[in-house]
Amino acid sequence: MQPLTIAIGNQPLNLLPSQANRHGLIAGATGTGKTVTMQRFAEAFSRIGVPVFLADIKGDVSGISAAGSATPKVAERLELLKIANHPFEGCPVTFWDIYGEKGMPLRTTISDMGPLLLSRLMNLSDTQSGVLTSVFKIADDHGLLLLDLKDLKAMLQFAADNSKQFTTQYGNIATASVGAIQRGLVGLEQEGADQFFGEPALELSDLMKVDEKGRGLVNILAADKLFQSPRIYATSLLWLLSELFEQLPEAGDLEKPKLVFVFDEAHLLFEDMPKALEDKIEQVVRLIRSKGVGVYFVTQNPLDIPESILGQLGNRVQHALRAYTQKDTKAVKAAAQSFRTNPGVDPEKIITELGTGEALVSLLDTKSVPMPVERAFVLPPHSQIGPIPDERRSMLIELSPLRSRYSQTIDRDSAYERLKQRAEMAAQAESEAETTRRKPSTTTRGRTPESPTDALMKGAARAIGSTLGREVVRGILGGLFGGRKR
């Protein structure tokens, strides 16, 4: 397959599609050209039929949906690089938005997110995380689906009210821990996360489409508002990566990736991250390339990414870094030492001298070995640099074939409804028992009123025998992130 020219130095620097799932890094200080480089990568993948998922934090990337133009800066760069043939065109795009304002609503269920990622989302302690895991297990064992926040709230209340019955099998469910989790859920609601949990949940196949011309769909997550809640932003992307890892089959060596996944502002993923979760992310990044997924991290400083993950990022574009402090100097040195040496290039000196759109570039060769680092200019995109008008975005959303599938929320029978039904049955049984007690001369016949637990067990048994109940199974990530398949 034709290589993808990303930059030009002394020679064209080409990304080989067969090496694109060996992951990558785009790094550099603010204003050095990372976003445009990310756009160049995304449209290059789209042009060869590879779908892309990326977050648009500043609203700038929406321009990839429209044809670019020979603006003075673009024309200057094309002339500098002696490029005569540079057709301008946009890419097929689908917009997504957790809040449903600037794109298709992007949702998942509480069960699919799993207790480990939810614990990080709410910044729970180890003890509180253990209680949340137990509550998930109780829900699974009783055939209760956890789809949205009200399901989890109802399940927490039920577990707390019946904690003595569950202690032997599931461990201590401390009231204080349940209270901390409930407070965390209130905080998530205030940040708008309640819109993220529910159905219809995202189908991964909808991210992996091509248009009638064979171009890969570029999926853009509107993240300008989401970015104001960094923990939700980071955890939602980690969830999506985990879903890809769980659901996609092994693919072996491919001539091009099935999907490229881009983490912008990647430092947010690893801030205050427990070591256990970091290890599992490292494992996912290492293994997911065999499923045909390339993961690209975009960040200001390479030191933002744990060394165990940084070492797996074979394709690298390093824009300028500033060295004003001792910490900055350390970052410059670390970035320079990460490249394969080139006798004619001094990375440590050059990194601080690079202009906007200029970078140190090292891409993988046919044997998956990094090529010697070169100083180069990243090619301008064929698509528009900068955002499209709001009315153009609204039109693309309106015309999306996915609109009918995701626009309306579904609220099917799940934990909240079943536990509510149980409570109503218990209240009715208690009322009937009270009536019986007030009639001492009347012999009580028929069945004994059910206890709340008996009612739940019977309801659970019916659920387990139903289609809904059969869905309560744990997938691969039960051992990784704690989620399960729907």
Short mmCIF file of C-alpha atoms in Angstrom, two decimals:
data_model
loop_
_atom_site.label_atom_id
_atom_site.label_comp_id
_atom_site.label_asym_id
_atom_site.label_seq_id
_atom_site.Cartn_x
_atom_site.Cartn_y
_atom_site.Cartn_z
CA MET A 1 0.00 0.00 0.00
CA GLN A 2 1.16 3.52 -0.83
CA PRO A 3 3.04 5.14 2.08
CA LEU A 4 1.59 8.28 3.67
CA THR A 5 3.82 11.34 3.42
CA ILE A 6 3.56 13.18 6.72
CA ALA A 7 6.49 15.59 6.54
CA ILE A 8 9.37 16.63 4.30
CA GLY A 9 12.94 17.25 5.43
CA ASN A 10 15.90 16.31 3.29
CA GLN A 11 13.51 13.75 1.86
CA PRO A 12 9.82 12.81 2.21
CA LEU A 13 9.10 11.16 5.56
CA ASN A 14 6.52 8.45 5.04
CA LEU A 15 4.29 6.62 7.49
CA LEU A 16 3.87 3.03 6.35
CA PRO A 17 0.22 1.90 6.73
CA SER A 18 1.40 -1.57 7.76
CA GLN A 19 3.29 0.02 10.68
CA ALA A 20 0.56 2.47 11.72
CA ASN A 21 -0.84 0.11 14.37
CA ARG A 22 2.54 0.27 16.16
CA HIS A 23 1.10 3.44 17.70
CA GLY A 24 2.47 6.96 17.76
CA LEU A 25 3.21 10.18 19.61
CA ILE A 26 2.65 13.80 18.63
CA ALA A 27 4.21 16.12 21.21
CA GLY A 28 5.12 19.77 21.59
CA ALA A 29 4.41 22.98 23.44
CA THR A 30 1.20 24.96 22.95
CA GLY A 31 1.08 26.71 19.60
CA THR A 32 3.73 24.61 17.87
CA GLY A 33 1.38 22.83 15.45
CA LYS A 34 0.26 19.63 17.19
CA THR A 35 -3.41 20.01 16.22
CA VAL A 36 -2.62 20.53 12.53
CA THR A 37 -0.26 17.54 12.62
CA MET A 38 -3.03 15.45 14.19
CA GLN A 39 -5.34 16.60 11.41
CA ARG A 40 -2.75 15.68 8.78
CA PHE A 41 -2.47 12.16 10.23
CA ALA A 42 -6.27 11.77 10.44
CA GLU A 43 -6.98 12.78 6.85
CA ALA A 44 -4.09 10.65 5.57
CA PHE A 45 -5.62 7.62 7.25
CA SER A 46 -9.09 8.52 5.97
CA ARG A 47 -7.83 8.76 2.38
CA ILE A 48 -6.64 5.12 2.46
CA GLY A 49 -9.87 3.84 4.00
CA VAL A 50 -8.91 3.80 7.70
CA PRO A 51 -11.54 5.19 10.11
CA VAL A 52 -10.29 7.52 12.84
CA PHE A 53 -11.63 8.51 16.27
CA LEU A 54 -10.34 11.70 17.87
CA ALA A 55 -11.40 14.31 20.39
CA ASP A 56 -11.74 17.96 19.35
CA ILE A 57 -10.86 19.92 22.48
CA LYS A 58 -10.70 23.42 21.00
CA GLY A 59 -13.29 22.97 18.23
CA ASP A 60 -10.58 23.35 15.57
CA VAL A 61 -10.62 19.86 14.08
CA SER A 62 -14.13 20.18 12.64
CA GLY A 63 -12.49 21.81 9.61
CA ILE A 64 -11.37 18.37 8.45
CA SER A 65 -14.91 17.96 7.07
CA ALA A 66 -14.43 20.81 4.58
CA ALA A 67 -12.00 21.41 1.73
CA GLY A 68 -9.01 23.56 2.59
CA SER A 69 -7.73 26.51 0.61
CA ALA A 70 -4.44 28.13 -0.33
CA THR A 71 -4.32 30.64 2.52
CA PRO A 72 -1.13 32.74 2.65
CA LYS A 73 0.47 30.45 5.26
CA VAL A 74 -0.53 27.27 3.43
CA ALA A 75 0.66 28.64 0.10
CA GLU A 76 3.96 29.67 1.67
CA ARG A 77 4.51 26.21 3.12
CA LEU A 78 3.63 24.46 -0.17
CA GLU A 79 6.05 26.71 -2.04
CA LEU A 80 8.79 26.08 0.53
CA LEU A 81 8.34 22.33 0.15
CA LYS A 82 8.08 22.60 -3.65
CA ILE A 83 4.67 20.90 -3.75
CA ALA A 84 2.72 21.72 -6.91
CA ASN A 85 -0.06 19.13 -6.71
CA HIS A 86 -1.98 19.56 -3.46
CA PRO A 87 -5.75 19.11 -4.08
CA PHE A 88 -8.00 20.49 -1.37
CA GLU A 89 -10.82 18.27 -0.09
CA GLY A 90 -12.58 17.37 3.13
CA CYS A 91 -13.11 14.01 4.80
CA PRO A 92 -16.33 12.18 5.65
CA VAL A 93 -17.12 13.03 9.25
CA THR A 94 -19.48 12.01 12.04
CA PHE A 95 -19.71 14.30 15.05
CA TRP A 96 -20.23 12.85 18.54
CA ASP A 97 -20.96 14.60 21.81
CA ILE A 98 -21.52 13.13 25.26
CA TYR A 99 -23.92 16.00 25.94
CA GLY A 100 -25.72 15.56 22.63
CA GLU A 101 -25.30 19.23 21.70
CA LYS A 102 -22.67 19.23 18.95
CA GLY A 103 -22.98 15.69 17.67
CA MET A 104 -24.61 12.31 18.00
CA PRO A 105 -25.10 11.42 21.69
CA LEU A 106 -22.25 9.13 22.74
CA ARG A 107 -23.39 6.83 25.53
CA THR A 108 -22.39 3.72 27.40
CA THR A 109 -23.99 1.79 30.24
CA ILE A 110 -22.88 1.64 33.86
CA SER A 111 -22.18 -2.09 33.48
CA ASP A 112 -20.03 -1.59 30.40
CA MET A 113 -18.00 1.10 32.16
CA GLY A 114 -17.34 -1.30 35.05
CA PRO A 115 -16.40 -0.64 38.68
CA LEU A 116 -12.69 0.04 38.13
CA LEU A 117 -13.13 2.91 35.67
CA LEU A 118 -16.11 4.23 37.63
CA SER A 119 -13.96 4.25 40.76
CA ARG A 120 -11.39 6.39 38.98
CA LEU A 121 -14.13 8.61 37.63
CA MET A 122 -15.30 9.29 41.21
CA ASN A 123 -11.81 9.23 42.74
CA LEU A 124 -12.78 6.49 45.21
CA SER A 125 -10.47 4.94 47.76
CA ASP A 126 -9.48 1.26 47.56
CA THR A 127 -12.07 0.38 50.19
CA GLN A 128 -14.84 2.29 48.42
CA SER A 129 -13.82 0.76 45.10
CA GLY A 130 -14.09 -2.69 46.69
CA VAL A 131 -17.63 -1.95 47.85
CA LEU A 132 -18.58 -0.75 44.37
CA THR A 133 -17.19 -3.96 42.88
CA SER A 134 -19.28 -5.98 45.35
CA VAL A 135 -22.41 -4.04 44.37
CA PHE A 136 -21.74 -4.87 40.70
CA LYS A 137 -21.37 -8.54 41.63
CA ILE A 138 -24.65 -8.51 43.59
CA ALA A 139 -26.39 -6.95 40.59
CA ASP A 140 -24.96 -9.61 38.25
CA ASP A 141 -25.86 -12.48 40.56
CA HIS A 142 -29.44 -11.21 40.88
CA GLY A 143 -29.97 -10.53 37.19
CA LEU A 144 -30.23 -6.75 37.64
CA LEU A 145 -29.02 -4.63 34.73
CA LEU A 146 -27.06 -1.48 35.57
CA LEU A 147 -27.65 0.82 32.63
CA ASP A 148 -27.79 4.37 33.97
CA LEU A 149 -27.08 6.33 37.14
CA LYS A 150 -30.50 5.74 38.65
CA ASP A 151 -29.92 1.99 38.35
CA LEU A 152 -26.65 2.26 40.26
CA LYS A 153 -28.20 4.53 42.89
CA ALA A 154 -31.03 2.05 43.45
CA MET A 155 -28.57 -0.84 43.63
CA LEU A 156 -26.38 0.96 46.17
CA GLN A 157 -29.42 1.66 48.36
CA PHE A 158 -30.56 -1.94 48.13
CA ALA A 159 -27.09 -3.27 49.00
CA ALA A 160 -26.85 -0.91 51.99
CA ASP A 161 -30.34 -1.76 53.27
CA ASN A 162 -29.57 -5.49 53.08
CA SER A 163 -25.86 -5.38 53.90
CA LYS A 164 -26.13 -7.95 56.72
CA GLN A 165 -27.53 -10.53 54.29
CA PHE A 166 -24.72 -9.92 51.80
CA THR A 167 -21.72 -9.73 54.15
CA THR A 168 -20.87 -13.44 54.14
CA GLN A 169 -20.89 -13.82 50.35
CA TYR A 170 -19.75 -10.40 49.16
CA GLY A 171 -17.83 -8.87 52.06
CA ASN A 172 -18.60 -5.92 54.27
CA ILE A 173 -20.69 -3.24 52.60
CA ALA A 174 -20.00 -0.30 54.87
CA THR A 175 -22.61 2.43 55.03
CA ALA A 176 -19.86 5.07 54.98
CA SER A 177 -18.45 3.68 51.72
CA VAL A 178 -21.89 3.53 50.12
CA GLY A 179 -22.42 7.15 51.17
CA ALA A 180 -19.12 8.20 49.58
CA ILE A 181 -20.07 6.49 46.32
CA GLN A 182 -23.49 8.13 46.35
CA ARG A 183 -21.86 11.53 46.86
CA GLY A 184 -19.57 10.75 43.93
CA LEU A 185 -22.58 10.01 41.76
CA VAL A 186 -24.14 13.35 42.70
CA GLY A 187 -20.91 15.04 41.63
CA LEU A 188 -20.99 13.22 38.30
CA GLU A 189 -24.56 14.35 37.72
CA GLN A 190 -23.59 17.94 38.37
CA GLU A 191 -20.87 17.62 35.73
CA GLY A 192 -23.37 16.21 33.24
CA ALA A 193 -22.13 12.62 33.28
CA ASP A 194 -25.68 11.33 33.66
CA GLN A 195 -26.07 12.00 29.92
CA PHE A 196 -23.16 9.66 29.23
CA PHE A 197 -24.79 6.66 30.90
CA GLY A 198 -27.79 5.05 29.26
CA GLU A 199 -29.04 3.61 26.02
CA PRO A 200 -28.80 3.29 23.10
CA ALA A 201 -25.14 2.67 23.85
CA LEU A 202 -22.51 3.20 21.19
CA GLU A 203 -22.02 0.35 18.73
CA LEU A 204 -18.33 0.17 17.83
CA SER A 205 -19.17 -0.80 14.26
CA ASP A 206 -20.55 2.71 13.79
CA LEU A 207 -17.04 4.10 14.33
CA MET A 208 -15.49 1.82 11.74
CA LYS A 209 -17.27 2.81 8.55
CA VAL A 210 -16.13 4.00 5.13
CA ASP A 211 -18.02 6.18 2.69
CA GLU A 212 -19.06 5.38 -0.87
CA LYS A 213 -15.59 6.44 -2.09
CA GLY A 214 -13.85 4.06 0.29
CA ARG A 215 -12.60 6.82 2.59
CA GLY A 216 -12.49 6.13 6.30
CA LEU A 217 -14.97 7.93 8.52
CA VAL A 218 -13.39 10.52 10.82
CA ASN A 219 -15.27 10.40 14.13
CA ILE A 220 -14.90 13.68 16.01
CA LEU A 221 -15.86 13.85 19.67
CA ALA A 222 -16.83 17.41 20.59
CA ALA A 223 -14.76 17.92 23.73
CA ASP A 224 -14.63 21.67 24.32
CA LYS A 225 -17.30 21.39 27.03
CA LEU A 226 -16.30 17.87 28.09
CA PHE A 227 -12.73 19.05 28.64
CA GLN A 228 -13.96 21.23 31.49
CA SER A 229 -14.49 17.94 33.38
CA PRO A 230 -11.06 16.36 32.81
CA ARG A 231 -11.78 13.17 34.74
CA ILE A 232 -14.89 12.45 32.68
CA TYR A 233 -12.98 13.25 29.48
CA ALA A 234 -10.10 10.92 30.31
CA THR A 235 -12.21 8.06 31.65
CA SER A 236 -14.66 8.10 28.74
CA LEU A 237 -11.78 7.69 26.29
CA LEU A 238 -10.25 4.92 28.39
CA TRP A 239 -13.61 3.18 28.37
CA LEU A 240 -13.80 3.40 24.59
CA LEU A 241 -10.29 2.00 24.21
CA SER A 242 -11.20 -0.87 26.54
CA GLU A 243 -14.32 -1.63 24.50
CA LEU A 244 -12.25 -1.82 21.32
CA PHE A 245 -9.84 -4.18 23.03
CA GLU A 246 -12.64 -6.38 24.31
CA GLN A 247 -14.83 -6.61 21.25
CA LEU A 248 -12.47 -6.68 18.26
CA PRO A 249 -11.09 -10.06 17.17
CA GLU A 250 -7.40 -10.81 16.68
CA ALA A 251 -6.33 -9.57 13.27
CA GLY A 252 -2.61 -10.33 13.00
CA ASP A 253 -0.47 -8.29 10.60
CA LEU A 254 -2.60 -6.10 8.36
CA GLU A 255 -1.69 -3.88 5.43
CA LYS A 256 -3.40 -1.01 7.24
CA PRO A 257 -5.17 -0.51 10.61
CA LYS A 258 -8.86 -1.18 11.13
CA LEU A 259 -9.10 2.00 13.20
CA VAL A 260 -6.82 4.72 14.52
CA PHE A 261 -7.64 6.08 17.98
CA VAL A 262 -6.24 9.48 19.01
CA PHE A 263 -5.85 10.63 22.63
CA ASP A 264 -5.49 14.42 22.70
CA GLU A 265 -4.22 16.05 25.92
CA ALA A 266 -2.98 12.61 26.90
CA HIS A 267 -1.50 13.83 30.20
CA LEU A 268 -5.04 13.85 31.63
CA LEU A 269 -5.24 10.09 31.24
CA PHE A 270 -2.42 9.45 33.67
CA GLU A 271 -2.81 12.18 36.29
CA ASP A 272 -3.29 10.62 39.75
CA MET A 273 -3.82 7.23 38.14
CA PRO A 274 -3.52 4.17 40.41
CA LYS A 275 -0.60 1.93 39.43
CA ALA A 276 -2.93 -1.06 38.98
CA LEU A 277 -4.98 0.82 36.37
CA GLU A 278 -1.86 2.13 34.64
CA ASP A 279 -0.57 -1.44 34.32
CA LYS A 280 -3.82 -2.55 32.71
CA ILE A 281 -3.75 0.35 30.25
CA GLU A 282 -0.17 -0.56 29.37
CA GLN A 283 -1.38 -4.10 28.70
CA VAL A 284 -4.24 -2.91 26.49
CA VAL A 285 -1.96 -0.61 24.45
CA ARG A 286 0.52 -3.44 23.99
CA LEU A 287 -2.06 -5.98 22.88
CA ILE A 288 -4.57 -3.89 20.95
CA ARG A 289 -2.28 -3.46 17.95
CA SER A 290 -2.80 -7.18 17.21
CA LYS A 291 -6.47 -6.32 16.77
CA GLY A 292 -5.67 -3.76 14.10
CA VAL A 293 -5.99 -0.60 16.21
CA GLY A 294 -3.36 2.13 16.21
CA VAL A 295 -3.27 4.41 19.26
CA TYR A 296 -1.77 7.90 18.96
CA PHE A 297 -1.11 10.11 21.98
CA VAL A 298 -1.04 13.89 21.61
CA THR A 299 0.48 15.80 24.50
CA GLN A 300 2.68 18.76 25.35
CA ASN A 301 5.46 16.81 27.00
CA PRO A 302 6.56 13.20 26.35
CA LEU A 303 7.18 12.84 30.08
CA ASP A 304 3.40 13.10 30.56
CA ILE A 305 3.17 9.47 29.42
CA PRO A 306 4.41 6.57 31.58
CA GLU A 307 7.64 5.07 30.30
CA SER A 308 6.08 1.61 29.87
CA ILE A 309 3.57 3.08 27.40
CA LEU A 310 5.90 5.65 25.83
CA GLY A 311 8.23 2.83 24.79
CA GLN A 312 5.46 1.32 22.64
CA LEU A 313 4.92 4.44 20.53
CA GLY A 314 6.97 3.77 17.42
CA ASN A 315 5.92 6.65 15.12
CA ARG A 316 6.93 10.01 16.59
CA VAL A 317 6.54 13.66 15.69
CA GLN A 318 8.15 16.03 18.18
CA HIS A 319 7.34 19.73 17.83
CA ALA A 320 9.16 22.46 19.73
CA LEU A 321 9.61 22.37 23.49
CA ARG A 322 10.53 25.32 25.67
CA ALA A 323 13.36 25.11 28.20
CA TYR A 324 12.73 27.82 30.76
CA THR A 325 13.08 25.74 33.91
CA GLN A 326 15.10 22.77 35.13
CA LYS A 327 12.04 20.57 34.62
CA ASP A 328 11.71 21.84 31.03
CA THR A 329 15.37 21.06 30.38
CA LYS A 330 14.84 17.52 31.67
CA ALA A 331 11.89 17.09 29.29
CA VAL A 332 13.95 18.35 26.33
CA LYS A 333 16.74 15.92 27.12
CA ALA A 334 14.34 13.01 27.56
CA ALA A 335 12.59 13.76 24.26
CA ALA A 336 15.91 14.07 22.42
CA GLN A 337 17.20 10.77 23.80
CA SER A 338 14.06 8.93 22.69
CA PHE A 339 15.03 9.18 18.99
CA ARG A 340 17.30 6.96 16.98
CA THR A 341 20.46 8.96 16.42
CA ASN A 342 21.29 10.73 13.18
CA PRO A 343 24.89 12.06 12.83
CA GLY A 344 23.64 15.19 11.10
CA VAL A 345 20.95 16.08 13.65
CA ASP A 346 21.34 17.24 17.27
CA PRO A 347 17.80 16.74 18.70
CA GLU A 348 18.53 18.31 22.09
CA LYS A 349 19.64 21.57 20.45
CA ILE A 350 17.06 21.58 17.66
CA ILE A 351 13.94 20.93 19.80
CA THR A 352 14.01 24.44 21.26
CA GLU A 353 14.62 26.06 17.84
CA LEU A 354 11.79 24.49 15.85
CA GLY A 355 9.25 26.82 14.26
CA THR A 356 5.50 26.34 14.04
CA GLY A 357 4.71 23.27 11.95
CA GLU A 358 8.32 22.13 12.09
CA ALA A 359 9.25 18.96 13.96
CA LEU A 360 11.69 16.18 14.67
CA VAL A 361 10.25 13.12 12.96
CA SER A 362 11.02 9.42 13.27
CA LEU A 363 8.72 6.83 11.71
CA LEU A 364 8.96 3.05 11.57
CA ASP A 365 10.50 1.22 8.62
CA THR A 366 9.27 -2.05 7.12
CA LYS A 367 10.93 -4.03 9.93
CA SER A 368 9.24 -1.96 12.66
CA VAL A 369 12.54 -0.23 13.46
CA PRO A 370 12.49 3.56 14.05
CA MET A 371 14.22 5.47 11.28
CA PRO A 372 16.95 7.99 12.21
CA VAL A 373 15.45 11.27 13.40
CA GLU A 374 15.12 14.10 10.88
CA ARG A 375 14.21 17.75 11.09
CA ALA A 376 11.25 18.39 8.82
CA PHE A 377 8.15 20.44 8.04
CA VAL A 378 4.80 18.73 8.48
CA LEU A 379 2.74 18.91 5.29
CA PRO A 380 -0.35 21.14 5.35
CA PRO A 381 -3.69 19.27 5.43
CA HIS A 382 -5.83 18.99 2.33
CA SER A 383 -8.81 19.95 4.50
CA GLN A 384 -9.66 23.23 6.17
CA ILE A 385 -7.50 24.42 9.05
CA GLY A 386 -9.80 25.77 11.76
CA PRO A 387 -13.45 25.18 12.64
CA ILE A 388 -16.43 25.08 10.33
CA PRO A 389 -19.47 27.32 11.02
CA ASP A 390 -22.03 26.04 13.52
CA GLU A 391 -24.75 25.86 10.85
CA ARG A 392 -22.53 23.61 8.70
CA ARG A 393 -21.96 21.30 11.67
CA SER A 394 -25.69 21.22 12.43
CA MET A 395 -26.44 20.27 8.83
CA LEU A 396 -23.92 17.40 8.90
CA ILE A 397 -25.42 16.12 12.15
CA GLU A 398 -28.94 16.35 10.73
CA LEU A 399 -27.94 14.42 7.61
CA SER A 400 -26.06 11.69 9.47
CA PRO A 401 -27.52 8.20 8.83
CA LEU A 402 -26.84 7.46 12.52
CA ARG A 403 -29.16 10.19 13.77
CA SER A 404 -32.25 7.97 13.89
CA ARG A 405 -30.39 5.35 15.93
CA TYR A 406 -28.91 7.57 18.64
CA SER A 407 -31.10 10.66 18.90
CA GLN A 408 -33.75 9.16 21.19
CA THR A 409 -32.95 7.82 24.66
CA ILE A 410 -34.18 4.32 25.57
CA ASP A 411 -35.04 3.43 29.17
CA ARG A 412 -35.64 -0.31 29.34
CA ASP A 413 -36.46 -2.47 32.35
CA SER A 414 -33.36 -2.56 34.57
CA ALA A 415 -32.25 -2.46 38.21
CA TYR A 416 -34.14 0.71 39.12
CA GLU A 417 -37.47 -0.56 37.78
CA ARG A 418 -37.07 -4.05 39.26
CA LEU A 419 -36.07 -2.78 42.70
CA LYS A 420 -38.91 -0.28 42.63
CA GLN A 421 -41.29 -3.10 41.79
CA ARG A 422 -39.88 -5.15 44.65
CA ALA A 423 -40.40 -2.27 47.08
CA GLU A 424 -44.00 -1.88 45.94
CA MET A 425 -44.60 -5.62 46.37
CA ALA A 426 -43.09 -5.51 49.84
CA ALA A 427 -45.25 -2.55 50.82
CA GLN A 428 -48.37 -4.30 49.54
CA ALA A 429 -47.45 -7.49 51.40
CA GLU A 430 -46.94 -5.54 54.62
CA SER A 431 -50.29 -3.80 54.17
CA GLU A 432 -52.03 -7.15 53.66
CA ALA A 433 -50.29 -8.59 56.73
CA GLU A 434 -51.42 -5.60 58.83
CA THR A 435 -54.99 -6.10 57.66
CA THR A 436 -54.81 -9.76 58.63
CA ARG A 437 -53.49 -8.92 62.10
CA ARG A 438 -56.47 -6.66 62.71
CA LYS A 439 -58.86 -9.58 62.06
CA PRO A 440 -57.91 -12.12 64.78
CA SER A 441 -61.00 -14.28 64.22
CA THR A 442 -60.21 -14.82 60.58
CA THR A 443 -57.98 -17.75 59.66
CA THR A 444 -55.27 -16.70 57.26
CA ARG A 445 -55.14 -18.93 54.27
CA GLY A 446 -53.04 -18.93 51.15
CA ARG A 447 -49.39 -18.08 50.82
CA THR A 448 -47.32 -16.27 53.41
CA PRO A 449 -46.47 -12.71 52.38
CA GLU A 450 -43.06 -12.59 50.67
CA SER A 451 -40.15 -10.95 52.39
CA PRO A 452 -38.38 -8.22 50.39
CA THR A 453 -35.47 -10.57 49.70
CA ASP A 454 -37.78 -13.39 48.56
CA ALA A 455 -39.50 -11.01 46.18
CA LEU A 456 -36.17 -9.90 44.78
CA MET A 457 -34.97 -13.48 44.32
CA LYS A 458 -38.11 -14.43 42.39
CA GLY A 459 -37.84 -11.34 40.24
CA ALA A 460 -34.18 -12.10 39.62
CA ALA A 461 -34.98 -15.68 38.66
CA ARG A 462 -37.46 -14.43 36.07
CA ALA A 463 -34.87 -11.96 34.79
CA ILE A 464 -32.14 -14.57 34.49
CA GLY A 465 -34.46 -16.71 32.37
CA SER A 466 -35.22 -13.81 30.09
CA THR A 467 -33.22 -12.19 27.32
CA LEU A 468 -32.25 -9.36 29.65
CA GLY A 469 -30.98 -11.76 32.25
CA ARG A 470 -28.90 -13.70 29.77
CA GLU A 471 -27.10 -10.47 28.95
CA VAL A 472 -25.64 -10.27 32.44
CA VAL A 473 -22.36 -11.95 31.57
CA ARG A 474 -18.83 -10.74 32.02
CA GLY A 475 -16.51 -10.36 29.08
CA ILE A 476 -12.75 -10.21 28.74
CA LEU A 477 -12.58 -6.91 30.58
CA GLY A 478 -14.09 -8.46 33.68
CA GLY A 479 -10.45 -9.28 34.34
CA LEU A 480 -9.14 -5.94 33.08
CA PHE A 481 -11.33 -2.91 33.66
CA GLY A 482 -14.22 -4.66 35.40
CA GLY A 483 -16.78 -4.04 32.68
CA ARG A 484 -18.90 -6.58 30.88
CA LYS A 485 -20.51 -7.11 27.52
CA ARG A 486 -24.05 -5.96 27.01
#
